[in-house]
PDB file of C-alpha atoms in Angstrom:
ATOM      1  CA  MET W1255       2.046  12.411 -24.335  1.00 46.00           C
ATOM      2  CA  THR W1256       0.573   9.405 -23.018  1.00 54.00           C
ATOM      3  CA  MET W1257       0.174  11.002 -19.622  1.00 58.00           C
ATOM      4  CA  GLU W1258      -2.610  13.354 -20.807  1.00 64.00           C
ATOM      5  CA  LEU W1259      -4.303  10.532 -22.210  1.00 63.00           C
ATOM      6  CA  PHE W1260      -4.853   9.005 -18.867  1.00 75.00           C
ATOM      7  CA  ASP W1261      -5.259  12.268 -16.537  1.00 86.00           C
ATOM      8  CA  ALA W1262      -7.778  11.853 -13.497  1.00 89.00           C
ATOM      9  CA  HIS W1263     -10.603  13.255 -15.415  1.00 90.00           C
ATOM     10  CA  THR W1264     -10.658  10.962 -18.223  1.00 89.00           C
ATOM     11  CA  LEU W1265     -10.383   8.052 -16.056  1.00 91.00           C
ATOM     12  CA  VAL W1266     -13.155   9.234 -13.919  1.00 94.00           C
ATOM     13  CA  MET W1267     -15.514  10.089 -16.730  1.00 94.00           C
ATOM     14  CA  SER W1268     -14.576   6.518 -18.274  1.00 94.00           C
ATOM     15  CA  ALA W1269     -15.480   4.702 -15.285  1.00 96.00           C
ATOM     16  CA  VAL W1270     -18.686   6.730 -14.843  1.00 97.00           C
ATOM     17  CA  LEU W1271     -19.390   5.635 -18.334  1.00 97.00           C
ATOM     18  CA  LEU W1272     -18.552   2.022 -17.991  1.00 98.00           C
ATOM     19  CA  ILE W1273     -21.058   1.985 -14.762  1.00 98.00           C
ATOM     20  CA  HIS W1274     -23.882   3.632 -16.290  1.00 98.00           C
ATOM     21  CA  ILE W1275     -23.606   1.212 -19.224  1.00 98.00           C
ATOM     22  CA  ALA W1276     -23.500  -1.724 -16.880  1.00 98.00           C
ATOM     23  CA  GLY W1277     -26.355  -0.355 -15.072  1.00 98.00           C
ATOM     24  CA  VAL W1278     -28.554   0.024 -18.278  1.00 98.00           C
ATOM     25  CA  ILE W1279     -27.487  -3.481 -19.355  1.00 98.00           C
ATOM     26  CA  ILE W1280     -28.651  -4.683 -16.017  1.00 98.00           C
ATOM     27  CA  VAL W1281     -32.016  -2.841 -16.189  1.00 98.00           C
ATOM     28  CA  SER W1282     -32.931  -3.765 -19.571  1.00 98.00           C
ATOM     29  CA  VAL W1283     -32.167  -7.713 -18.718  1.00 98.00           C
ATOM     30  CA  SER W1284     -34.268  -7.222 -15.749  1.00 99.00           C
ATOM     31  CA  ALA W1285     -37.240  -5.905 -17.763  1.00 98.00           C
ATOM     32  CA  VAL W1286     -36.855  -8.790 -20.204  1.00 98.00           C
ATOM     33  CA  VAL W1287     -36.828 -11.250 -17.288  1.00 98.00           C
ATOM     34  CA  LEU W1288     -39.959  -9.624 -15.907  1.00 98.00           C
ATOM     35  CA  VAL W1289     -41.763  -9.826 -19.309  1.00 98.00           C
ATOM     36  CA  MET W1290     -41.118 -13.205 -20.152  1.00 98.00           C
ATOM     37  CA  SER W1291     -41.802 -14.362 -16.618  1.00 98.00           C
ATOM     38  CA  THR W1292     -45.248 -12.439 -16.610  1.00 98.00           C
ATOM     39  CA  LEU W1293     -46.056 -13.982 -19.793  1.00 98.00           C
ATOM     40  CA  ALA W1294     -45.037 -17.553 -18.789  1.00 98.00           C
ATOM     41  CA  VAL W1295     -47.440 -17.116 -15.874  1.00 97.00           C
ATOM     42  CA  VAL W1296     -50.233 -15.582 -18.080  1.00 97.00           C
ATOM     43  CA  LEU W1297     -49.874 -18.435 -20.196  1.00 96.00           C
ATOM     44  CA  ALA W1298     -49.569 -20.964 -17.505  1.00 96.00           C
ATOM     45  CA  VAL W1299     -52.949 -19.542 -15.626  1.00 96.00           C
ATOM     46  CA  ARG W1300     -54.867 -19.671 -18.935  1.00 95.00           C
ATOM     47  CA  GLY W1301     -53.739 -23.320 -19.462  1.00 93.00           C
ATOM     48  CA  VAL W1302     -54.924 -24.330 -16.248  1.00 92.00           C
ATOM     49  CA  ARG W1303     -58.465 -22.516 -16.593  1.00 91.00           C
ATOM     50  CA  ALA W1304     -58.649 -23.816 -20.057  1.00 89.00           C
ATOM     51  CA  THR W1305     -57.760 -27.744 -18.630  1.00 88.00           C
ATOM     52  CA  TRP W1306     -60.127 -27.003 -15.806  1.00 85.00           C
ATOM     53  CA  ALA W1307     -63.203 -25.867 -17.870  1.00 83.00           C
ATOM     54  CA  TRP W1308     -62.359 -28.796 -20.563  1.00 81.00           C
ATOM     55  CA  GLY W1309     -62.562 -31.051 -17.638  1.00 76.00           C
ATOM     56  CA  ARG W1310     -65.726 -30.028 -15.903  1.00 74.00           C
ATOM     57  CA  HIS W1311     -67.364 -29.735 -19.465  1.00 70.00           C
ATOM     58  CA  SER W1312     -66.587 -32.751 -20.822  1.00 63.00           C
ATOM     59  CA  THR W1313     -69.220 -35.460 -21.019  1.00 59.00           C
ATOM     60  CA  PHE W1314     -66.816 -38.294 -19.806  1.00 57.00           C
ATOM     61  CA  GLY W1315     -65.562 -36.653 -16.729  1.00 53.00           C
ATOM     62  CA  PRO W1316     -66.755 -37.130 -13.082  1.00 55.00           C
ATOM     63  CA  ALA W1317     -68.783 -33.897 -12.925  1.00 54.00           C
ATOM     64  CA  ASN W1318     -71.072 -35.410 -15.417  1.00 54.00           C
ATOM     65  CA  ARG W1319     -71.395 -39.026 -14.130  1.00 55.00           C
ATOM     66  CA  PHE W1320     -74.841 -38.463 -13.055  1.00 56.00           C
ATOM     67  CA  SER W1321     -75.940 -36.608 -16.355  1.00 55.00           C
ATOM     68  CA  LYS W1322     -78.900 -38.208 -18.246  1.00 56.00           C
ATOM     69  CA  VAL W1323     -77.140 -37.550 -21.743  1.00 54.00           C
ATOM     70  CA  ALA W1324     -75.208 -40.975 -21.007  1.00 47.00           C
TER      71      ALA W1324
END
């Protein structure tokens, strides 16, 4: 009775299913990491651009030291 539960076909199919599930998990985690890193880069670039624009357009920055509005 127990030999019928562990025949070669069942073992191979179980191994294939296990490897398939592991592959799906790896691909899913990779996709999540890729999306998170892309979001982090986009937010960092937007922050740098906003900071750069704020520094360039501020009235106290070195870019406006020769301004007539002082």
